[in-house]
Amino acid sequence: MPEQILPFYVVCDQSYSMTDHLDALNDGLAQLHAAVGTDPVVADKTRFCLIGFAGNAEVLQPLCSPSDVVNLVGLATQAGTNFGAAFALLRETIEDDVAALKADAHQVYRPAVFFLSDGHPTDPAAWPGAYERLVDPDWAARPNIIAFGIGDADAATIGRIGTFQAFMSRGGVSPAAALHGFARALTTSVVRSGSDGDLLLRVPTQVAGFTALRVDQL
Amino acid sequence: MGPLGDAQLTDLAAAATVAEGGQGTVFRLARPAGTLLKLYHREVAVLAGELARLIDLPARETVATRTAWPSGRVFHRGRCVGLLMPAAPDRFTTTIAGRPRLLELQFLLYPRRAMWAELALPTEDERRGLAAGYLELFRELHHHDVVLGDVSMRNLLWTLSGGPGVFAIDCDGFRVAGRPPAVRPADTAGWADPAGPRELTLDTDRYKLALLTLRILLGNHRVTPEEVRGKPLLRGRLGPALSLLAARAAEPGRRPAAECWLAALS
Ligand SMILES: Nc1ncnc2c1ncn2[C@@H]1O[C@H](COP(=O)(O)OP(=O)(O)OP(=O)(O)O)[C@@H](O)[C@H]1O
């Protein structure tokens, strides 16, 4: 049955600096998946994809209906923090996913990307080019990006990546607490957006443990 | 003087966050057990007087075991910022994917998926029992002139333990016909009255009741009376009495009351 679909992409930094927080992050993602996957209305209208990146980027959970996948693949740390690889993979993945959804006669809403990093990109010269292709105004499926920075992330970089909203974890807030806030914000966004009749992207304006760098509504 | 259950926010101790809603955050209180606090988001307009009126309504008694009827208002610095209500009884909760989950109406209206494979869904007879449960609840409220306003697949709960039973949460949008609601409810997509009335009335409630009954019986989240009228296959599944009511539900002003559906179901 053709539906109106809102695809969500969660893109997580899994570089070595995340090692100590990986359990908290995987747990947060499992909670997000459980909340969204056991909500028939939301599961019917959304699709979910998980991408991990370090020196390379990989699709850990290909775009799926959140209620069809029982166990989510977890993140595992590697060397490097290559933002460019993440953005390039995102562009390619979204392009293929949107084409596949349309081939199934679905109406597809502008995808949403939740981007999370705790560090500085190791490819400072290369990533802006890949990013520009991802947010290219001439590309109809360019996603809305909500960026979250934790720990040592650079506020200016995170602010530049978020096209919709950007958040930096507050000093003094532990990464585990910030990741908890990240997972809750994600869940609230997906559930609210998916149950909205018009499938508007609804992201909370405040996220526990974070400072909002910018709040742009379309 | 307000209702007896009114409280000051500073006197309450939240034990845990239950959920984040569109209009407020719901907390479980440390004391008294089984009491929840809904704290409205800043931007939500609350009519404190209407909320007091709702809390003191006599209708409350007759539906007390089937609704999370507000029991008191919560004030902070002189402003009404929230309400107190009973938590849904345990039998309206289940465990899915290792986590507690309310048994929401939505599970009855979508095909089963891998994530809730373990959930026990009702048989045809139990579906009729659940539909009758919601119809009786609406009948009781309408009898007292209370309009529910919005029907949402998350705010109506069901259970099969101890026989089919129903429970309604998010009751702050209920109002006596002709009064404004304490808090404006959402107009849930897919459940709106196609006649597009300016105010929600008993007639719009009756349309939503038709959607609710047909959708539960047919296990379909988007079937409408209009569709039933045009599809012999659906009418065949429902039988002549219910099909006749569905046809009437498609006509604003002629929509059947809860009693009519109950008679056709029995
Ligand atoms: N009485 C209750 N018992 C158990 N859980 C409840 C109760 N009331 C609310 N909740 C939980 O809190 C959530 C939000 O509550 P509610 O629907 O009242 O808030 P809301 O802000 O009006 O939400 P929305 O407008 O999104 O439906 C519910 O979906 C439910 O999970």
Short mmCIF file of C-alpha atoms and ligand atoms in Angstrom, two decimals:
data_model
loop_
_atom_site.label_atom_id
_atom_site.label_comp_id
_atom_site.label_asym_id
_atom_site.label_seq_id
_atom_site.Cartn_x
_atom_site.Cartn_y
_atom_site.Cartn_z
CA MET A 1 0.00 0.00 0.00
CA PRO A 2 1.60 3.35 -1.00
CA GLU A 3 2.24 5.61 1.97
CA GLN A 4 3.81 8.95 2.71
CA ILE A 5 7.20 8.20 4.14
CA LEU A 6 9.66 10.21 6.22
CA PRO A 7 13.14 8.63 6.11
CA PHE A 8 15.46 9.20 9.11
CA TYR A 9 19.23 8.72 9.06
CA VAL A 10 21.21 8.49 12.28
CA VAL A 11 24.88 9.13 11.57
CA CYS A 12 27.20 8.43 14.51
CA ASP A 13 30.84 9.05 15.09
CA GLN A 14 32.47 5.74 16.10
CA SER A 15 36.07 6.95 16.29
CA TYR A 16 38.31 5.76 19.14
CA SER A 17 37.49 8.76 21.29
CA MET A 18 33.95 7.35 21.54
CA THR A 19 35.17 4.05 23.05
CA ASP A 20 34.16 4.88 26.61
CA HIS A 21 30.71 6.04 25.55
CA LEU A 22 29.85 3.38 23.02
CA ASP A 23 27.69 1.37 25.41
CA ALA A 24 25.69 4.46 26.31
CA LEU A 25 25.28 5.33 22.64
CA ASN A 26 24.27 1.81 21.59
CA ASP A 27 21.84 1.67 24.46
CA GLY A 28 20.35 5.01 23.45
CA LEU A 29 19.97 3.81 19.87
CA ALA A 30 18.31 0.59 21.06
CA GLN A 31 15.88 2.68 23.09
CA LEU A 32 15.12 4.87 20.11
CA HIS A 33 14.53 1.79 17.98
CA ALA A 34 12.29 0.15 20.59
CA ALA A 35 10.19 3.31 21.02
CA VAL A 36 9.78 3.91 17.31
CA GLY A 37 9.50 0.28 16.26
CA THR A 38 6.70 -0.50 18.72
CA ASP A 39 4.61 2.46 17.62
CA PRO A 40 2.59 1.18 14.65
CA VAL A 41 1.56 4.65 13.43
CA VAL A 42 5.10 5.97 13.45
CA ALA A 43 6.63 2.76 12.11
CA ASP A 44 4.17 2.89 9.22
CA LYS A 45 5.23 6.37 8.16
CA THR A 46 8.95 6.39 8.83
CA ARG A 47 12.02 4.48 7.70
CA PHE A 48 15.22 4.27 9.68
CA CYS A 49 18.89 3.93 8.66
CA LEU A 50 22.01 3.83 10.86
CA ILE A 51 25.40 4.91 9.55
CA GLY A 52 28.62 4.72 11.57
CA PHE A 53 31.79 6.57 10.62
CA ALA A 54 35.40 6.79 11.71
CA GLY A 55 38.20 6.57 9.12
CA ASN A 56 35.53 5.17 6.80
CA ALA A 57 31.77 5.29 6.80
CA GLU A 58 29.48 2.26 6.66
CA VAL A 59 25.79 1.61 6.56
CA LEU A 60 25.21 -0.47 9.73
CA GLN A 61 21.44 -0.72 9.34
CA PRO A 62 20.15 -0.22 5.82
CA LEU A 63 16.95 1.79 5.55
CA CYS A 64 14.17 -0.30 7.06
CA SER A 65 10.77 -0.08 8.63
CA PRO A 66 11.68 0.20 12.33
CA SER A 67 9.09 -2.42 13.28
CA ASP A 68 10.52 -5.08 10.95
CA VAL A 69 14.00 -5.22 12.47
CA VAL A 70 14.12 -6.71 15.95
CA ASN A 71 17.81 -6.24 16.78
CA LEU A 72 19.75 -3.21 15.70
CA VAL A 73 23.41 -3.58 14.70
CA GLY A 74 25.62 -1.80 17.24
CA LEU A 75 28.41 0.68 16.64
CA ALA A 76 32.05 -0.45 17.03
CA THR A 77 35.02 1.89 17.27
CA GLN A 78 37.72 2.42 14.65
CA ALA A 79 40.49 4.92 13.91
CA GLY A 80 39.91 8.33 12.31
CA THR A 81 37.10 10.87 12.13
CA ASN A 82 36.44 11.29 8.45
CA PHE A 83 33.44 13.60 8.07
CA GLY A 84 33.82 13.63 4.28
CA ALA A 85 33.34 9.85 4.06
CA ALA A 86 30.17 10.13 6.15
CA PHE A 87 28.69 12.90 4.00
CA ALA A 88 29.59 11.17 0.72
CA LEU A 89 28.02 7.90 1.89
CA LEU A 90 24.94 9.75 3.05
CA ARG A 91 24.43 11.43 -0.30
CA GLU A 92 24.78 8.12 -2.13
CA THR A 93 22.55 6.20 0.33
CA ILE A 94 19.79 8.79 0.36
CA GLU A 95 19.80 8.95 -3.41
CA ASP A 96 19.34 5.16 -3.70
CA ASP A 97 16.82 4.94 -0.85
CA VAL A 98 14.58 7.70 -2.16
CA ALA A 99 14.63 6.16 -5.63
CA ALA A 100 13.65 2.77 -4.18
CA LEU A 101 10.82 4.25 -2.09
CA LYS A 102 9.50 6.11 -5.11
CA ALA A 103 9.72 2.96 -7.23
CA ASP A 104 7.37 1.40 -4.65
CA ALA A 105 4.96 4.30 -5.36
CA HIS A 106 5.56 5.95 -1.96
CA GLN A 107 5.50 9.68 -1.54
CA VAL A 108 8.77 10.63 0.11
CA TYR A 109 9.29 13.60 2.43
CA ARG A 110 12.57 15.41 2.81
CA PRO A 111 14.85 13.01 4.72
CA ALA A 112 16.09 13.94 8.19
CA VAL A 113 19.68 13.33 9.26
CA PHE A 114 20.74 13.24 12.92
CA PHE A 115 24.49 13.70 12.95
CA LEU A 116 26.50 13.08 16.12
CA SER A 117 30.23 13.62 16.67
CA ASP A 118 32.53 14.09 19.63
CA GLY A 119 35.62 15.28 17.81
CA HIS A 120 37.32 17.29 15.13
CA PRO A 121 37.29 15.99 11.56
CA THR A 122 40.59 14.38 10.49
CA ASP A 123 39.90 15.50 6.91
CA PRO A 124 39.57 19.28 7.38
CA ALA A 125 40.31 20.10 3.75
CA ALA A 126 38.13 17.42 2.17
CA TRP A 127 34.87 17.34 4.13
CA PRO A 128 33.39 20.69 3.08
CA GLY A 129 33.23 19.54 -0.56
CA ALA A 130 31.36 16.34 0.35
CA TYR A 131 29.09 18.36 2.63
CA GLU A 132 28.23 20.82 -0.15
CA ARG A 133 27.11 17.93 -2.34
CA LEU A 134 24.89 16.65 0.47
CA VAL A 135 23.12 19.97 0.98
CA ASP A 136 23.17 20.99 -2.69
CA PRO A 137 20.11 23.21 -3.22
CA ASP A 138 19.69 21.72 -6.70
CA TRP A 139 19.27 18.22 -5.28
CA ALA A 140 15.60 17.62 -4.55
CA ALA A 141 16.22 15.02 -1.81
CA ARG A 142 18.77 17.08 0.17
CA PRO A 143 18.14 16.24 3.83
CA ASN A 144 17.39 18.43 6.82
CA ILE A 145 20.38 17.98 9.12
CA ILE A 146 20.21 18.16 12.90
CA ALA A 147 23.76 18.17 14.26
CA PHE A 148 24.82 17.24 17.80
CA GLY A 149 28.29 17.87 19.16
CA ILE A 150 29.51 16.30 22.38
CA GLY A 151 32.79 16.34 24.29
CA ASP A 152 35.61 17.85 22.23
CA ALA A 153 33.51 18.64 19.17
CA ASP A 154 33.99 22.11 17.72
CA ALA A 155 30.89 24.27 18.10
CA ALA A 156 31.59 26.21 14.91
CA THR A 157 31.86 23.01 12.86
CA ILE A 158 28.72 21.47 14.38
CA GLY A 159 26.85 24.74 13.81
CA ARG A 160 27.93 24.74 10.18
CA ILE A 161 26.80 21.13 9.59
CA GLY A 162 23.31 21.46 11.07
CA THR A 163 20.96 22.91 8.45
CA PHE A 164 17.88 22.64 10.65
CA GLN A 165 19.15 22.68 14.21
CA ALA A 166 22.48 22.27 15.94
CA PHE A 167 23.23 21.42 19.56
CA MET A 168 26.43 21.35 21.63
CA SER A 169 26.62 19.44 24.91
CA ARG A 170 27.20 21.75 27.86
CA GLY A 171 30.49 21.78 29.70
CA GLY A 172 30.22 19.65 32.82
CA VAL A 173 27.64 17.32 31.25
CA SER A 174 29.09 13.82 30.94
CA PRO A 175 29.11 12.31 27.46
CA ALA A 176 26.86 9.50 28.74
CA ALA A 177 24.30 12.03 29.98
CA ALA A 178 24.56 13.97 26.72
CA LEU A 179 24.04 10.78 24.68
CA HIS A 180 21.00 10.01 26.78
CA GLY A 181 19.63 13.46 25.91
CA PHE A 182 20.52 12.86 22.26
CA ALA A 183 18.62 9.54 22.17
CA ARG A 184 15.57 11.04 23.86
CA ALA A 185 15.52 14.01 21.50
CA LEU A 186 15.76 11.62 18.56
CA THR A 187 12.89 9.51 19.84
CA THR A 188 10.70 12.54 20.47
CA SER A 189 11.51 13.91 17.01
CA VAL A 190 10.77 10.69 15.17
CA VAL A 191 7.60 9.92 17.12
CA ARG A 192 6.22 13.44 16.81
CA SER A 193 7.19 13.84 13.17
CA GLY A 194 5.83 10.43 12.24
CA SER A 195 2.49 10.94 13.92
CA ASP A 196 2.02 14.39 12.46
CA GLY A 197 -0.55 14.36 9.69
CA ASP A 198 1.66 16.42 7.40
CA LEU A 199 4.87 14.62 8.38
CA LEU A 200 6.60 17.80 9.42
CA LEU A 201 9.98 17.35 11.00
CA ARG A 202 9.47 18.11 14.68
CA VAL A 203 12.63 18.47 16.70
CA PRO A 204 12.44 19.67 20.30
CA THR A 205 13.84 23.17 20.64
CA GLN A 206 15.60 22.17 23.84
CA VAL A 207 17.56 19.01 24.50
CA ALA A 208 18.65 18.07 28.03
CA GLY A 209 22.40 18.58 28.44
CA PHE A 210 22.75 20.60 25.23
CA THR A 211 22.83 24.23 24.20
CA ALA A 212 20.93 24.99 21.00
CA LEU A 213 23.30 26.76 18.61
CA ARG A 214 20.61 27.62 16.16
CA VAL A 215 16.92 26.94 15.75
CA ASP A 216 15.87 27.23 12.12
CA GLN A 217 12.41 26.15 11.15
CA LEU A 218 11.64 25.63 7.49
CA MET B 1 -11.96 27.89 45.66
CA GLY B 2 -10.77 25.25 43.26
CA PRO B 3 -11.11 21.49 43.29
CA LEU B 4 -9.97 19.65 46.41
CA GLY B 5 -7.13 17.96 44.55
CA ASP B 6 -5.36 21.20 43.57
CA ALA B 7 -1.66 21.33 44.44
CA GLN B 8 1.40 23.55 44.25
CA LEU B 9 4.17 22.33 41.97
CA THR B 10 6.76 22.93 44.67
CA ASP B 11 4.94 20.48 46.98
CA LEU B 12 5.21 17.61 44.50
CA ALA B 13 8.11 15.18 44.09
CA ALA B 14 8.45 13.49 40.69
CA ALA B 15 9.83 9.97 40.88
CA ALA B 16 10.31 9.36 37.15
CA THR B 17 9.50 10.70 33.71
CA VAL B 18 6.80 8.60 32.06
CA ALA B 19 6.59 10.16 28.62
CA GLU B 20 6.95 13.27 26.57
CA GLY B 21 3.70 14.32 24.90
CA GLY B 22 2.91 16.98 22.35
CA GLN B 23 1.47 19.26 25.01
CA GLY B 24 3.27 18.26 28.15
CA THR B 25 5.64 15.96 29.97
CA VAL B 26 4.11 13.25 32.15
CA PHE B 27 5.80 12.31 35.45
CA ARG B 28 5.10 9.63 38.03
CA LEU B 29 4.88 11.11 41.51
CA ALA B 30 6.68 9.63 44.49
CA ARG B 31 3.48 10.14 46.53
CA PRO B 32 0.66 9.26 46.36
CA ALA B 33 1.37 6.02 44.49
CA GLY B 34 -0.35 5.70 41.14
CA THR B 35 -0.66 9.44 40.61
CA LEU B 36 0.77 11.13 37.52
CA LEU B 37 1.60 14.76 36.91
CA LYS B 38 1.24 16.29 33.47
CA LEU B 39 3.31 19.43 33.24
CA TYR B 40 2.34 21.47 30.20
CA HIS B 41 4.93 22.79 27.79
CA ARG B 42 5.43 26.54 28.19
CA GLU B 43 3.53 27.54 25.07
CA VAL B 44 0.34 25.61 25.93
CA ALA B 45 -2.64 27.77 26.88
CA VAL B 46 -4.51 26.28 29.84
CA LEU B 47 -7.95 27.52 30.85
CA ALA B 48 -7.70 26.96 34.61
CA GLY B 49 -11.41 27.64 35.16
CA GLU B 50 -12.47 25.10 32.55
CA LEU B 51 -10.07 22.55 34.00
CA ALA B 52 -11.67 23.04 37.44
CA ARG B 53 -15.11 22.60 35.84
CA LEU B 54 -13.98 19.35 34.19
CA ILE B 55 -12.51 18.02 37.42
CA ASP B 56 -15.74 18.66 39.33
CA LEU B 57 -18.08 17.24 36.66
CA PRO B 58 -20.49 14.58 37.99
CA ALA B 59 -19.83 12.50 34.85
CA ARG B 60 -16.44 11.78 36.37
CA GLU B 61 -17.90 9.29 38.85
CA THR B 62 -19.50 7.05 36.24
CA VAL B 63 -16.33 6.76 34.14
CA ALA B 64 -13.80 6.86 36.99
CA THR B 65 -12.50 3.33 36.37
CA ARG B 66 -12.29 3.81 32.61
CA THR B 67 -10.53 7.18 32.30
CA ALA B 68 -7.53 9.06 33.63
CA TRP B 69 -9.93 11.87 34.57
CA PRO B 70 -7.95 14.80 36.01
CA SER B 71 -8.13 14.88 39.80
CA GLY B 72 -6.56 18.26 40.48
CA ARG B 73 -4.80 21.26 38.99
CA VAL B 74 -1.16 22.10 39.61
CA PHE B 75 -0.10 25.70 40.15
CA HIS B 76 3.25 27.44 40.05
CA ARG B 77 3.56 31.13 40.93
CA GLY B 78 -0.18 31.54 40.59
CA ARG B 79 -0.37 30.00 37.12
CA CYS B 80 -2.00 26.66 36.26
CA VAL B 81 0.94 24.67 34.81
CA GLY B 82 -0.34 21.13 34.97
CA LEU B 83 -2.74 18.54 36.28
CA LEU B 84 -2.82 15.41 38.40
CA MET B 85 -4.40 12.18 37.19
CA PRO B 86 -4.44 8.47 37.97
CA ALA B 87 -2.07 6.20 36.05
CA ALA B 88 -3.69 3.66 33.76
CA PRO B 89 -4.10 0.35 35.67
CA ASP B 90 -1.40 -2.28 35.09
CA ARG B 91 -3.60 -4.48 32.96
CA PHE B 92 -3.45 -1.81 30.23
CA THR B 93 0.32 -2.25 30.04
CA THR B 94 2.32 -5.02 28.43
CA THR B 95 5.96 -5.78 27.70
CA ILE B 96 7.19 -5.41 24.14
CA ALA B 97 10.82 -5.86 23.10
CA GLY B 98 11.71 -6.08 26.79
CA ARG B 99 10.17 -2.73 27.69
CA PRO B 100 6.86 -1.75 29.28
CA ARG B 101 4.38 -0.47 26.73
CA LEU B 102 0.83 0.83 27.00
CA LEU B 103 -1.71 -1.24 25.08
CA GLU B 104 -2.73 1.50 22.73
CA LEU B 105 -5.56 1.38 20.22
CA GLN B 106 -3.04 1.55 17.38
CA PHE B 107 -2.03 -2.10 17.90
CA LEU B 108 -5.57 -3.14 16.95
CA LEU B 109 -5.53 -1.23 13.68
CA TYR B 110 -2.26 -2.22 12.00
CA PRO B 111 -1.00 -5.58 10.74
CA ARG B 112 1.27 -7.37 13.18
CA ARG B 113 4.99 -6.68 12.70
CA ALA B 114 8.15 -8.41 13.96
CA MET B 115 8.69 -5.88 16.79
CA TRP B 116 5.39 -6.77 18.50
CA ALA B 117 5.21 -10.40 17.42
CA GLU B 118 4.68 -11.51 21.04
CA LEU B 119 1.66 -9.28 21.63
CA ALA B 120 -1.63 -11.18 22.13
CA LEU B 121 -4.17 -9.59 19.81
CA PRO B 122 -7.95 -9.98 20.21
CA THR B 123 -10.08 -12.56 18.41
CA GLU B 124 -13.07 -11.37 16.35
CA ASP B 125 -15.32 -11.76 19.39
CA GLU B 126 -12.91 -9.90 21.63
CA ARG B 127 -12.74 -7.10 19.07
CA ARG B 128 -16.51 -6.76 19.33
CA GLY B 129 -16.12 -6.68 23.10
CA LEU B 130 -13.52 -3.92 22.91
CA ALA B 131 -15.60 -1.91 20.42
CA ALA B 132 -18.55 -2.25 22.81
CA GLY B 133 -16.33 -1.05 25.66
CA TYR B 134 -15.44 2.18 23.84
CA LEU B 135 -19.07 2.62 22.77
CA GLU B 136 -20.25 2.32 26.37
CA LEU B 137 -17.66 4.87 27.48
CA PHE B 138 -18.77 7.32 24.80
CA ARG B 139 -22.44 6.64 25.63
CA GLU B 140 -21.84 7.45 29.28
CA LEU B 141 -19.98 10.66 28.50
CA HIS B 142 -22.47 11.79 25.88
CA HIS B 143 -25.28 11.07 28.32
CA HIS B 144 -23.65 13.69 30.55
CA ASP B 145 -23.20 16.04 27.59
CA VAL B 146 -19.43 15.56 27.61
CA VAL B 147 -17.74 15.85 24.19
CA LEU B 148 -14.43 13.98 23.84
CA GLY B 149 -13.35 16.08 20.86
CA ASP B 150 -10.35 14.13 19.64
CA VAL B 151 -9.80 10.44 19.13
CA SER B 152 -6.19 9.37 18.94
CA MET B 153 -4.78 5.90 18.48
CA ARG B 154 -2.43 6.55 21.41
CA ASN B 155 -4.90 7.86 23.92
CA LEU B 156 -7.35 4.97 23.95
CA LEU B 157 -6.08 1.86 25.73
CA TRP B 158 -7.40 -1.71 25.80
CA THR B 159 -6.85 -4.96 27.62
CA LEU B 160 -7.95 -8.57 27.36
CA SER B 161 -6.91 -9.57 30.85
CA GLY B 162 -10.01 -10.06 32.96
CA GLY B 163 -12.09 -9.79 29.77
CA PRO B 164 -12.10 -7.00 27.18
CA GLY B 165 -11.68 -3.62 28.90
CA VAL B 166 -10.95 -0.06 27.78
CA PHE B 167 -9.35 3.04 29.29
CA ALA B 168 -9.00 6.62 28.02
CA ILE B 169 -6.01 8.87 28.83
CA ASP B 170 -5.34 12.51 27.85
CA CYS B 171 -8.77 13.67 29.04
CA ASP B 172 -7.99 17.38 29.42
CA GLY B 173 -9.47 18.07 25.98
CA PHE B 174 -12.90 16.75 27.07
CA ARG B 175 -15.49 19.48 27.61
CA VAL B 176 -19.17 19.95 28.31
CA ALA B 177 -20.92 20.63 24.99
CA GLY B 178 -20.81 24.36 24.36
CA ARG B 179 -17.86 25.07 26.69
CA PRO B 180 -14.30 25.52 25.50
CA PRO B 181 -11.89 22.70 26.43
CA ALA B 182 -9.34 23.35 29.21
CA VAL B 183 -6.60 22.55 26.71
CA ARG B 184 -7.17 22.43 22.97
CA PRO B 185 -6.77 18.83 21.83
CA ALA B 186 -5.02 17.92 18.61
CA ASP B 187 -7.22 17.09 15.64
CA THR B 188 -5.51 13.79 14.97
CA ALA B 189 -4.81 13.21 11.28
CA GLY B 190 -7.00 10.54 9.75
CA TRP B 191 -9.68 11.00 12.45
CA ALA B 192 -11.06 14.39 11.51
CA ASP B 193 -14.70 15.00 10.66
CA PRO B 194 -14.88 15.53 6.85
CA ALA B 195 -17.78 17.93 7.41
CA GLY B 196 -15.11 20.25 8.90
CA PRO B 197 -17.23 21.74 11.70
CA ARG B 198 -16.04 24.93 13.37
CA GLU B 199 -16.67 23.55 16.82
CA LEU B 200 -16.40 19.97 17.99
CA THR B 201 -19.86 18.72 18.96
CA LEU B 202 -21.64 15.50 19.82
CA ASP B 203 -22.12 15.01 16.08
CA THR B 204 -18.37 15.16 15.37
CA ASP B 205 -17.84 12.77 18.27
CA ARG B 206 -20.36 10.43 16.68
CA TYR B 207 -18.41 10.49 13.43
CA LYS B 208 -15.22 9.61 15.30
CA LEU B 209 -17.11 6.90 17.13
CA ALA B 210 -18.14 5.42 13.78
CA LEU B 211 -14.48 5.48 12.66
CA LEU B 212 -13.43 3.86 15.93
CA THR B 213 -16.01 1.08 15.75
CA LEU B 214 -15.48 0.27 12.08
CA ARG B 215 -11.71 0.40 12.36
CA ILE B 216 -11.63 -1.94 15.37
CA LEU B 217 -14.02 -4.43 13.82
CA LEU B 218 -12.21 -4.41 10.48
CA GLY B 219 -8.68 -4.12 11.95
CA ASN B 220 -7.90 -1.26 9.58
CA HIS B 221 -6.52 2.14 10.57
CA ARG B 222 -7.98 4.14 7.72
CA VAL B 223 -11.32 2.67 6.74
CA THR B 224 -14.16 5.26 6.80
CA PRO B 225 -17.98 5.09 6.78
CA GLU B 226 -17.87 6.57 3.28
CA GLU B 227 -15.65 3.71 2.12
CA VAL B 228 -17.86 1.09 3.76
CA ARG B 229 -20.87 2.56 1.98
CA GLY B 230 -19.17 2.04 -1.37
CA LYS B 231 -17.63 -1.40 -0.80
CA PRO B 232 -19.85 -4.50 -0.76
CA LEU B 233 -16.96 -6.60 0.51
CA LEU B 234 -16.64 -4.53 3.69
CA ARG B 235 -20.41 -4.47 4.14
CA GLY B 236 -20.41 -8.25 3.84
CA ARG B 237 -17.90 -8.51 6.67
CA LEU B 238 -19.88 -6.16 8.90
CA GLY B 239 -23.38 -7.52 8.23
CA PRO B 240 -26.50 -5.49 7.39
CA ALA B 241 -27.15 -3.80 10.75
CA LEU B 242 -23.64 -2.32 11.14
CA SER B 243 -23.48 -1.44 7.43
CA LEU B 244 -26.68 0.57 7.75
CA LEU B 245 -25.19 2.51 10.66
CA ALA B 246 -22.01 3.12 8.66
CA ALA B 247 -24.10 4.60 5.84
CA ARG B 248 -25.83 6.93 8.30
CA ALA B 249 -22.50 7.93 9.83
CA ALA B 250 -21.46 9.26 6.43
CA GLU B 251 -24.24 11.87 6.64
CA PRO B 252 -23.55 14.83 8.95
CA GLY B 253 -26.45 15.36 11.32
CA ARG B 254 -27.68 11.75 10.97
CA ARG B 255 -24.76 10.04 12.62
CA PRO B 256 -25.78 7.22 14.92
CA ALA B 257 -25.43 7.59 18.67
CA ALA B 258 -23.40 5.06 20.67
CA GLU B 259 -26.59 3.20 21.69
CA CYS B 260 -27.37 2.39 18.05
CA TRP B 261 -23.99 0.76 17.50
CA LEU B 262 -24.29 -1.13 20.78
CA ALA B 263 -27.68 -2.51 19.76
CA ALA B 264 -26.31 -3.60 16.38
CA LEU B 265 -23.33 -5.29 18.04
CA SER B 266 -25.31 -7.32 20.56
N1 LIG C 1 -2.94 8.23 32.86
C1 LIG C 1 -1.86 7.77 32.25
N2 LIG C 1 -1.38 6.54 32.53
C2 LIG C 1 -0.28 6.07 31.92
N3 LIG C 1 0.43 6.78 31.00
C3 LIG C 1 0.01 7.99 30.67
C4 LIG C 1 -1.15 8.56 31.27
N4 LIG C 1 -1.32 9.78 30.76
C5 LIG C 1 -0.33 9.99 29.89
N5 LIG C 1 0.48 8.93 29.82
C6 LIG C 1 1.66 8.78 28.95
O1 LIG C 1 2.14 10.07 28.59
C7 LIG C 1 1.99 10.31 27.19
C8 LIG C 1 1.59 11.76 26.94
O2 LIG C 1 0.39 12.02 27.64
P1 LIG C 1 -0.81 12.84 26.98
O3 LIG C 1 -1.30 12.16 25.75
O4 LIG C 1 -1.78 13.11 28.05
O5 LIG C 1 -0.04 14.17 26.67
P2 LIG C 1 -0.21 15.20 25.49
O6 LIG C 1 0.88 16.17 25.69
O7 LIG C 1 -1.61 15.69 25.43
O8 LIG C 1 0.14 14.28 24.28
P3 LIG C 1 -0.40 14.24 22.83
O9 LIG C 1 -1.09 15.54 22.59
O10 LIG C 1 0.88 14.03 22.10
O11 LIG C 1 -1.31 13.04 22.84
C9 LIG C 1 0.96 9.31 26.74
O12 LIG C 1 1.10 9.00 25.37
C10 LIG C 1 1.26 8.13 27.64
O13 LIG C 1 2.37 7.40 27.16
#
